Amino acid sequence: GIQVEQSPPDLILQEGANSTLRCNFSDSVNNLQWFHQNPWGQLINLFYIPSGTKQNGRLSATTVATERYSLLYISSSQTTDSGVYFCAVLKAAGNKLTFGGGTRVLVKP
Amino acid sequence: DAGITQSPRHKVTETGTPVTLRCHQTENHRYMYWYRQDPGHGLRLIHYSYGVKDTDKGEVSDGYSVSRSKTEDFLLTLESATSSQTSVYFCAIGPKDTEAFFGQGTRLTVV
């Protein structure tokens, strides 16, 4: 199956700092999504981004499909950004959405 | 919000008893998924469905069965619950190759 690796596994930020989270995948994909799991356990859709760049407020994401990676940028971090960020991919011609191990982010006030 | 409802939201059951979790959608999506989330393991796929009565196994399917008799409902059954099946279970829906959405999760404790 496809392998999905996220880095770093843990990230501690001071409020206001910027950060970059990375997702590497081992095969061609038709679907790549970023999710934020908040402290209450809810999985929130951030981006559907199989290729290209998207921005939503302080968050942006870039996927370079030919090089098999995606980046999630958090700018001017806030304490509400704390939680776990997951990358998930759907292999080309596949049916299974496969998750990376996540990056746990803690933003300190 | 995507129309996904999981029930129950919390359940405590005894070892050896059968348990059924329900995922209900109002979006008419073809694909539905069951995942479990455990500390240190992220989200792992149990089973998925790509249409009514069309299901397939994921990476951690042992001890679980599923059924999908109509588009809107995807049931996950633990035939004889074990303590290793204590977990948080998530259902997801989506058309293939586009954005998937998750339910709120079911916290299952097997004692």
PDB file of C-alpha atoms in Angstrom:
ATOM      1  CA  GLY A   1       0.000   0.000   0.000  1.00  0.00           C
ATOM      2  CA  ILE A   2       0.904   3.648  -0.204  1.00  0.00           C
ATOM      3  CA  GLN A   3       3.085   5.069   2.570  1.00  0.00           C
ATOM      4  CA  VAL A   4       2.362   8.487   4.057  1.00  0.00           C
ATOM      5  CA  GLU A   5       4.877  10.141   6.343  1.00  0.00           C
ATOM      6  CA  GLN A   6       4.412  13.397   8.185  1.00  0.00           C
ATOM      7  CA  SER A   7       7.039  15.572   9.795  1.00  0.00           C
ATOM      8  CA  PRO A   8       7.771  16.749  12.351  1.00  0.00           C
ATOM      9  CA  PRO A   9       5.825  14.471  14.703  1.00  0.00           C
ATOM     10  CA  ASP A  10       5.601  17.197  17.338  1.00  0.00           C
ATOM     11  CA  LEU A  11       5.817  20.961  17.152  1.00  0.00           C
ATOM     12  CA  ILE A  12       5.734  23.534  19.931  1.00  0.00           C
ATOM     13  CA  LEU A  13       5.172  27.120  18.865  1.00  0.00           C
ATOM     14  CA  GLN A  14       4.959  30.454  20.567  1.00  0.00           C
ATOM     15  CA  GLU A  15       1.811  32.333  19.661  1.00  0.00           C
ATOM     16  CA  GLY A  16       2.444  34.447  16.586  1.00  0.00           C
ATOM     17  CA  ALA A  17       5.104  32.162  15.113  1.00  0.00           C
ATOM     18  CA  ASN A  18       4.984  30.638  11.635  1.00  0.00           C
ATOM     19  CA  SER A  19       5.481  26.960  10.857  1.00  0.00           C
ATOM     20  CA  THR A  20       5.586  24.415   8.046  1.00  0.00           C
ATOM     21  CA  LEU A  21       4.280  20.861   8.233  1.00  0.00           C
ATOM     22  CA  ARG A  22       5.287  18.295   5.640  1.00  0.00           C
ATOM     23  CA  CYS A  23       3.578  15.235   4.148  1.00  0.00           C
ATOM     24  CA  ASN A  24       5.512  12.808   1.944  1.00  0.00           C
ATOM     25  CA  PHE A  25       3.797  10.009   0.047  1.00  0.00           C
ATOM     26  CA  SER A  26       5.203   7.058  -1.821  1.00  0.00           C
ATOM     27  CA  ASP A  27       2.996   6.822  -4.923  1.00  0.00           C
ATOM     28  CA  SER A  28       0.877   8.855  -7.315  1.00  0.00           C
ATOM     29  CA  VAL A  29      -2.298  10.200  -5.752  1.00  0.00           C
ATOM     30  CA  ASN A  30      -5.651  11.475  -6.963  1.00  0.00           C
ATOM     31  CA  ASN A  31      -6.674  12.993  -3.661  1.00  0.00           C
ATOM     32  CA  LEU A  32      -4.763  14.702  -0.887  1.00  0.00           C
ATOM     33  CA  GLN A  33      -6.413  16.311   2.089  1.00  0.00           C
ATOM     34  CA  TRP A  34      -5.257  18.088   5.230  1.00  0.00           C
ATOM     35  CA  PHE A  35      -7.281  17.778   8.412  1.00  0.00           C
ATOM     36  CA  HIS A  36      -7.063  19.380  11.824  1.00  0.00           C
ATOM     37  CA  GLN A  37      -8.131  17.292  14.785  1.00  0.00           C
ATOM     38  CA  ASN A  38      -9.069  19.671  17.558  1.00  0.00           C
ATOM     39  CA  PRO A  39      -8.677  18.919  21.285  1.00  0.00           C
ATOM     40  CA  TRP A  40     -12.257  17.582  21.347  1.00  0.00           C
ATOM     41  CA  GLY A  41     -11.386  14.963  18.752  1.00  0.00           C
ATOM     42  CA  GLN A  42     -13.288  16.423  15.811  1.00  0.00           C
ATOM     43  CA  LEU A  43     -11.681  16.083  12.384  1.00  0.00           C
ATOM     44  CA  ILE A  44     -11.988  19.345  10.487  1.00  0.00           C
ATOM     45  CA  ASN A  45     -11.330  19.628   6.778  1.00  0.00           C
ATOM     46  CA  LEU A  46      -8.661  22.177   5.989  1.00  0.00           C
ATOM     47  CA  PHE A  47      -7.739  21.615   2.347  1.00  0.00           C
ATOM     48  CA  TYR A  48      -8.514  19.312  -0.509  1.00  0.00           C
ATOM     49  CA  ILE A  49      -5.356  19.777  -2.566  1.00  0.00           C
ATOM     50  CA  PRO A  50      -4.200  17.012  -4.926  1.00  0.00           C
ATOM     51  CA  SER A  51      -1.982  19.591  -6.639  1.00  0.00           C
ATOM     52  CA  GLY A  52      -1.208  23.293  -6.605  1.00  0.00           C
ATOM     53  CA  THR A  53      -1.556  25.890  -3.879  1.00  0.00           C
ATOM     54  CA  LYS A  54      -4.528  27.038  -1.823  1.00  0.00           C
ATOM     55  CA  GLN A  55      -4.940  29.575   0.943  1.00  0.00           C
ATOM     56  CA  ASN A  56      -7.565  29.961   3.621  1.00  0.00           C
ATOM     57  CA  GLY A  57      -6.911  32.789   6.039  1.00  0.00           C
ATOM     58  CA  ARG A  58      -3.705  32.136   7.973  1.00  0.00           C
ATOM     59  CA  LEU A  59      -3.384  28.658   6.546  1.00  0.00           C
ATOM     60  CA  SER A  60      -2.100  27.696   3.139  1.00  0.00           C
ATOM     61  CA  ALA A  61      -1.096  24.450   1.484  1.00  0.00           C
ATOM     62  CA  THR A  62       0.981  23.406  -1.479  1.00  0.00           C
ATOM     63  CA  THR A  63       1.122  19.999  -3.117  1.00  0.00           C
ATOM     64  CA  VAL A  64       3.839  19.083  -5.606  1.00  0.00           C
ATOM     65  CA  ALA A  65       2.390  15.868  -6.954  1.00  0.00           C
ATOM     66  CA  THR A  66       5.321  15.087  -9.256  1.00  0.00           C
ATOM     67  CA  GLU A  67       7.683  15.124  -6.262  1.00  0.00           C
ATOM     68  CA  ARG A  68       5.176  13.417  -3.950  1.00  0.00           C
ATOM     69  CA  TYR A  69       4.920  15.874  -1.103  1.00  0.00           C
ATOM     70  CA  SER A  70       2.610  18.447   0.352  1.00  0.00           C
ATOM     71  CA  LEU A  71       3.249  21.323   2.759  1.00  0.00           C
ATOM     72  CA  LEU A  72       0.893  22.998   5.190  1.00  0.00           C
ATOM     73  CA  TYR A  73       1.822  26.495   6.312  1.00  0.00           C
ATOM     74  CA  ILE A  74       0.516  28.066   9.492  1.00  0.00           C
ATOM     75  CA  SER A  75       1.204  31.773   9.820  1.00  0.00           C
ATOM     76  CA  SER A  76       0.792  33.930  12.915  1.00  0.00           C
ATOM     77  CA  SER A  77      -0.181  30.885  14.955  1.00  0.00           C
ATOM     78  CA  GLN A  78      -2.871  31.126  17.610  1.00  0.00           C
ATOM     79  CA  THR A  79      -3.626  28.897  20.577  1.00  0.00           C
ATOM     80  CA  THR A  80      -6.702  27.635  18.722  1.00  0.00           C
ATOM     81  CA  ASP A  81      -4.359  26.128  16.121  1.00  0.00           C
ATOM     82  CA  SER A  82      -3.298  23.517  18.679  1.00  0.00           C
ATOM     83  CA  GLY A  83      -4.207  19.936  17.903  1.00  0.00           C
ATOM     84  CA  VAL A  84      -3.107  17.258  15.487  1.00  0.00           C
ATOM     85  CA  TYR A  85      -2.743  17.864  11.769  1.00  0.00           C
ATOM     86  CA  PHE A  86      -3.253  14.910   9.452  1.00  0.00           C
ATOM     87  CA  CYS A  87      -2.482  14.434   5.831  1.00  0.00           C
ATOM     88  CA  ALA A  88      -4.512  11.786   3.963  1.00  0.00           C
ATOM     89  CA  VAL A  89      -4.103  10.536   0.408  1.00  0.00           C
ATOM     90  CA  LEU A  90      -6.016   8.431  -2.074  1.00  0.00           C
ATOM     91  CA  LYS A  91      -3.736   6.471  -4.365  1.00  0.00           C
ATOM     92  CA  ALA A  92      -4.353   6.865  -8.092  1.00  0.00           C
ATOM     93  CA  ALA A  93      -6.780   4.112  -9.180  1.00  0.00           C
ATOM     94  CA  GLY A  94      -7.266   3.228  -5.515  1.00  0.00           C
ATOM     95  CA  ASN A  95     -10.245   3.279  -3.160  1.00  0.00           C
ATOM     96  CA  LYS A  96      -8.648   3.731   0.244  1.00  0.00           C
ATOM     97  CA  LEU A  97      -7.961   7.060   1.925  1.00  0.00           C
ATOM     98  CA  THR A  98      -4.684   6.505   3.800  1.00  0.00           C
ATOM     99  CA  PHE A  99      -3.556   8.709   6.669  1.00  0.00           C
ATOM    100  CA  GLY A 100      -0.157   9.827   7.809  1.00  0.00           C
ATOM    101  CA  GLY A 101       0.772   9.609  11.456  1.00  0.00           C
ATOM    102  CA  GLY A 102       0.020  13.263  12.108  1.00  0.00           C
ATOM    103  CA  THR A 103       1.866  16.273  13.495  1.00  0.00           C
ATOM    104  CA  ARG A 104       0.913  17.283  17.021  1.00  0.00           C
ATOM    105  CA  VAL A 105       1.019  21.075  17.371  1.00  0.00           C
ATOM    106  CA  LEU A 106       0.970  22.985  20.636  1.00  0.00           C
ATOM    107  CA  VAL A 107       0.758  26.762  20.466  1.00  0.00           C
ATOM    108  CA  LYS A 108       1.697  28.451  23.716  1.00  0.00           C
ATOM    109  CA  PRO A 109       0.326  31.879  24.654  1.00  0.00           C
TER     110      PRO A 109
ATOM    111  CA  ASP B   1     -21.385  20.622   7.662  1.00  0.00           C
ATOM    112  CA  ALA B   2     -21.480  17.378   5.723  1.00  0.00           C
ATOM    113  CA  GLY B   3     -24.520  15.346   6.722  1.00  0.00           C
ATOM    114  CA  ILE B   4     -22.916  12.509   8.649  1.00  0.00           C
ATOM    115  CA  THR B   5     -24.263  11.116  11.891  1.00  0.00           C
ATOM    116  CA  GLN B   6     -22.615   8.423  13.948  1.00  0.00           C
ATOM    117  CA  SER B   7     -24.450   6.519  16.641  1.00  0.00           C
ATOM    118  CA  PRO B   8     -23.975   5.905  19.422  1.00  0.00           C
ATOM    119  CA  ARG B   9     -21.446   8.573  20.345  1.00  0.00           C
ATOM    120  CA  HIS B  10     -20.265   6.689  23.404  1.00  0.00           C
ATOM    121  CA  LYS B  11     -20.631   3.061  24.394  1.00  0.00           C
ATOM    122  CA  VAL B  12     -19.299   0.807  27.103  1.00  0.00           C
ATOM    123  CA  THR B  13     -19.722  -2.893  26.532  1.00  0.00           C
ATOM    124  CA  GLU B  14     -18.499  -6.147  28.006  1.00  0.00           C
ATOM    125  CA  THR B  15     -15.998  -8.494  26.445  1.00  0.00           C
ATOM    126  CA  GLY B  16     -17.665 -11.064  24.222  1.00  0.00           C
ATOM    127  CA  THR B  17     -20.803  -9.089  23.458  1.00  0.00           C
ATOM    128  CA  PRO B  18     -21.770  -8.016  19.935  1.00  0.00           C
ATOM    129  CA  VAL B  19     -21.708  -4.326  19.127  1.00  0.00           C
ATOM    130  CA  THR B  20     -22.997  -2.433  16.088  1.00  0.00           C
ATOM    131  CA  LEU B  21     -22.031   1.121  15.230  1.00  0.00           C
ATOM    132  CA  ARG B  22     -24.036   3.077  12.709  1.00  0.00           C
ATOM    133  CA  CYS B  23     -23.012   5.726  10.214  1.00  0.00           C
ATOM    134  CA  HIS B  24     -25.806   7.614   8.495  1.00  0.00           C
ATOM    135  CA  GLN B  25     -25.341  10.129   5.663  1.00  0.00           C
ATOM    136  CA  THR B  26     -27.704  12.494   3.907  1.00  0.00           C
ATOM    137  CA  GLU B  27     -25.310  13.408   1.066  1.00  0.00           C
ATOM    138  CA  ASN B  28     -25.943  10.429  -1.231  1.00  0.00           C
ATOM    139  CA  HIS B  29     -22.211   9.782  -1.502  1.00  0.00           C
ATOM    140  CA  ARG B  30     -21.044   6.508  -2.963  1.00  0.00           C
ATOM    141  CA  TYR B  31     -18.024   5.912  -0.733  1.00  0.00           C
ATOM    142  CA  MET B  32     -18.209   5.335   3.010  1.00  0.00           C
ATOM    143  CA  TYR B  33     -15.371   4.366   5.330  1.00  0.00           C
ATOM    144  CA  TRP B  34     -14.837   3.122   8.879  1.00  0.00           C
ATOM    145  CA  TYR B  35     -11.602   4.041  10.667  1.00  0.00           C
ATOM    146  CA  ARG B  36     -10.323   3.485  14.148  1.00  0.00           C
ATOM    147  CA  GLN B  37      -8.018   5.855  15.974  1.00  0.00           C
ATOM    148  CA  ASP B  38      -5.655   4.714  18.704  1.00  0.00           C
ATOM    149  CA  PRO B  39      -2.809   6.518  20.428  1.00  0.00           C
ATOM    150  CA  GLY B  40       0.396   6.063  18.475  1.00  0.00           C
ATOM    151  CA  HIS B  41      -1.369   4.643  15.406  1.00  0.00           C
ATOM    152  CA  GLY B  42      -3.198   7.537  13.824  1.00  0.00           C
ATOM    153  CA  LEU B  43      -6.288   6.612  11.796  1.00  0.00           C
ATOM    154  CA  ARG B  44      -6.401   3.143  10.329  1.00  0.00           C
ATOM    155  CA  LEU B  45      -8.936   1.903   7.805  1.00  0.00           C
ATOM    156  CA  ILE B  46     -11.137  -0.991   8.947  1.00  0.00           C
ATOM    157  CA  HIS B  47     -13.556  -1.444   6.028  1.00  0.00           C
ATOM    158  CA  TYR B  48     -14.979   0.686   3.288  1.00  0.00           C
ATOM    159  CA  SER B  49     -17.899   0.594   0.887  1.00  0.00           C
ATOM    160  CA  TYR B  50     -18.060   1.773  -2.706  1.00  0.00           C
ATOM    161  CA  GLY B  51     -21.776   1.198  -3.162  1.00  0.00           C
ATOM    162  CA  VAL B  52     -24.792  -0.654  -1.815  1.00  0.00           C
ATOM    163  CA  LYS B  53     -23.707  -4.182  -0.868  1.00  0.00           C
ATOM    164  CA  ASP B  54     -20.182  -3.429  -2.167  1.00  0.00           C
ATOM    165  CA  THR B  55     -17.618  -3.509   0.606  1.00  0.00           C
ATOM    166  CA  ASP B  56     -13.940  -4.285   1.006  1.00  0.00           C
ATOM    167  CA  LYS B  57     -11.403  -4.715   3.763  1.00  0.00           C
ATOM    168  CA  GLY B  58      -8.977  -2.167   5.061  1.00  0.00           C
ATOM    169  CA  GLU B  59      -5.722  -2.710   6.914  1.00  0.00           C
ATOM    170  CA  VAL B  60      -7.232  -3.692  10.306  1.00  0.00           C
ATOM    171  CA  SER B  61     -10.378  -5.643   9.394  1.00  0.00           C
ATOM    172  CA  ASP B  62      -9.941  -8.707  11.620  1.00  0.00           C
ATOM    173  CA  GLY B  63     -12.769  -8.986  14.144  1.00  0.00           C
ATOM    174  CA  TYR B  64     -15.019  -6.566  12.268  1.00  0.00           C
ATOM    175  CA  SER B  65     -17.759  -6.941   9.678  1.00  0.00           C
ATOM    176  CA  VAL B  66     -19.752  -4.329   7.784  1.00  0.00           C
ATOM    177  CA  SER B  67     -22.977  -4.056   5.892  1.00  0.00           C
ATOM    178  CA  ARG B  68     -24.477  -1.518   3.555  1.00  0.00           C
ATOM    179  CA  SER B  69     -28.023  -2.326   2.523  1.00  0.00           C
ATOM    180  CA  LYS B  70     -28.848   1.230   1.435  1.00  0.00           C
ATOM    181  CA  THR B  71     -26.828   4.229   0.306  1.00  0.00           C
ATOM    182  CA  GLU B  72     -27.289   6.244   3.475  1.00  0.00           C
ATOM    183  CA  ASP B  73     -26.306   3.654   6.104  1.00  0.00           C
ATOM    184  CA  PHE B  74     -23.016   1.861   6.754  1.00  0.00           C
ATOM    185  CA  LEU B  75     -22.938  -0.437   9.774  1.00  0.00           C
ATOM    186  CA  LEU B  76     -19.838  -1.684  11.571  1.00  0.00           C
ATOM    187  CA  THR B  77     -20.260  -4.813  13.712  1.00  0.00           C
ATOM    188  CA  LEU B  78     -17.955  -6.280  16.284  1.00  0.00           C
ATOM    189  CA  GLU B  79     -19.236  -9.852  16.511  1.00  0.00           C
ATOM    190  CA  SER B  80     -17.586 -10.517  19.881  1.00  0.00           C
ATOM    191  CA  ALA B  81     -15.971  -7.429  21.340  1.00  0.00           C
ATOM    192  CA  THR B  82     -12.477  -7.660  22.816  1.00  0.00           C
ATOM    193  CA  SER B  83     -10.510  -5.176  24.901  1.00  0.00           C
ATOM    194  CA  SER B  84      -8.190  -4.546  21.928  1.00  0.00           C
ATOM    195  CA  GLN B  85     -11.179  -3.035  20.123  1.00  0.00           C
ATOM    196  CA  THR B  86     -11.454  -0.232  22.655  1.00  0.00           C
ATOM    197  CA  SER B  87     -10.927   2.769  20.429  1.00  0.00           C
ATOM    198  CA  VAL B  88     -12.463   5.815  18.825  1.00  0.00           C
ATOM    199  CA  TYR B  89     -14.260   4.932  15.610  1.00  0.00           C
ATOM    200  CA  PHE B  90     -14.759   7.410  12.785  1.00  0.00           C
ATOM    201  CA  CYS B  91     -16.966   7.168   9.755  1.00  0.00           C
ATOM    202  CA  ALA B  92     -16.158   9.110   6.596  1.00  0.00           C
ATOM    203  CA  ILE B  93     -18.053   9.750   3.390  1.00  0.00           C
ATOM    204  CA  GLY B  94     -17.149  11.079  -0.025  1.00  0.00           C
ATOM    205  CA  PRO B  95     -17.310  10.594  -3.728  1.00  0.00           C
ATOM    206  CA  LYS B  96     -14.211   8.942  -5.042  1.00  0.00           C
ATOM    207  CA  ASP B  97     -11.357  11.278  -5.932  1.00  0.00           C
ATOM    208  CA  THR B  98     -12.836  14.281  -4.187  1.00  0.00           C
ATOM    209  CA  GLU B  99     -13.092  15.603  -0.663  1.00  0.00           C
ATOM    210  CA  ALA B 100     -13.990  13.212   2.159  1.00  0.00           C
ATOM    211  CA  PHE B 101     -15.754  14.298   5.353  1.00  0.00           C
ATOM    212  CA  PHE B 102     -15.743  12.710   8.776  1.00  0.00           C
ATOM    213  CA  GLY B 103     -18.360  12.106  11.392  1.00  0.00           C
ATOM    214  CA  GLN B 104     -17.929  13.119  15.012  1.00  0.00           C
ATOM    215  CA  GLY B 105     -16.639   9.745  16.152  1.00  0.00           C
ATOM    216  CA  THR B 106     -17.825   6.996  18.509  1.00  0.00           C
ATOM    217  CA  ARG B 107     -15.869   6.248  21.657  1.00  0.00           C
ATOM    218  CA  LEU B 108     -16.125   2.526  22.396  1.00  0.00           C
ATOM    219  CA  THR B 109     -14.841   0.987  25.599  1.00  0.00           C
ATOM    220  CA  VAL B 110     -14.757  -2.792  25.999  1.00  0.00           C
ATOM    221  CA  VAL B 111     -14.423  -3.873  29.627  1.00  0.00           C
TER     222      VAL B 111
END
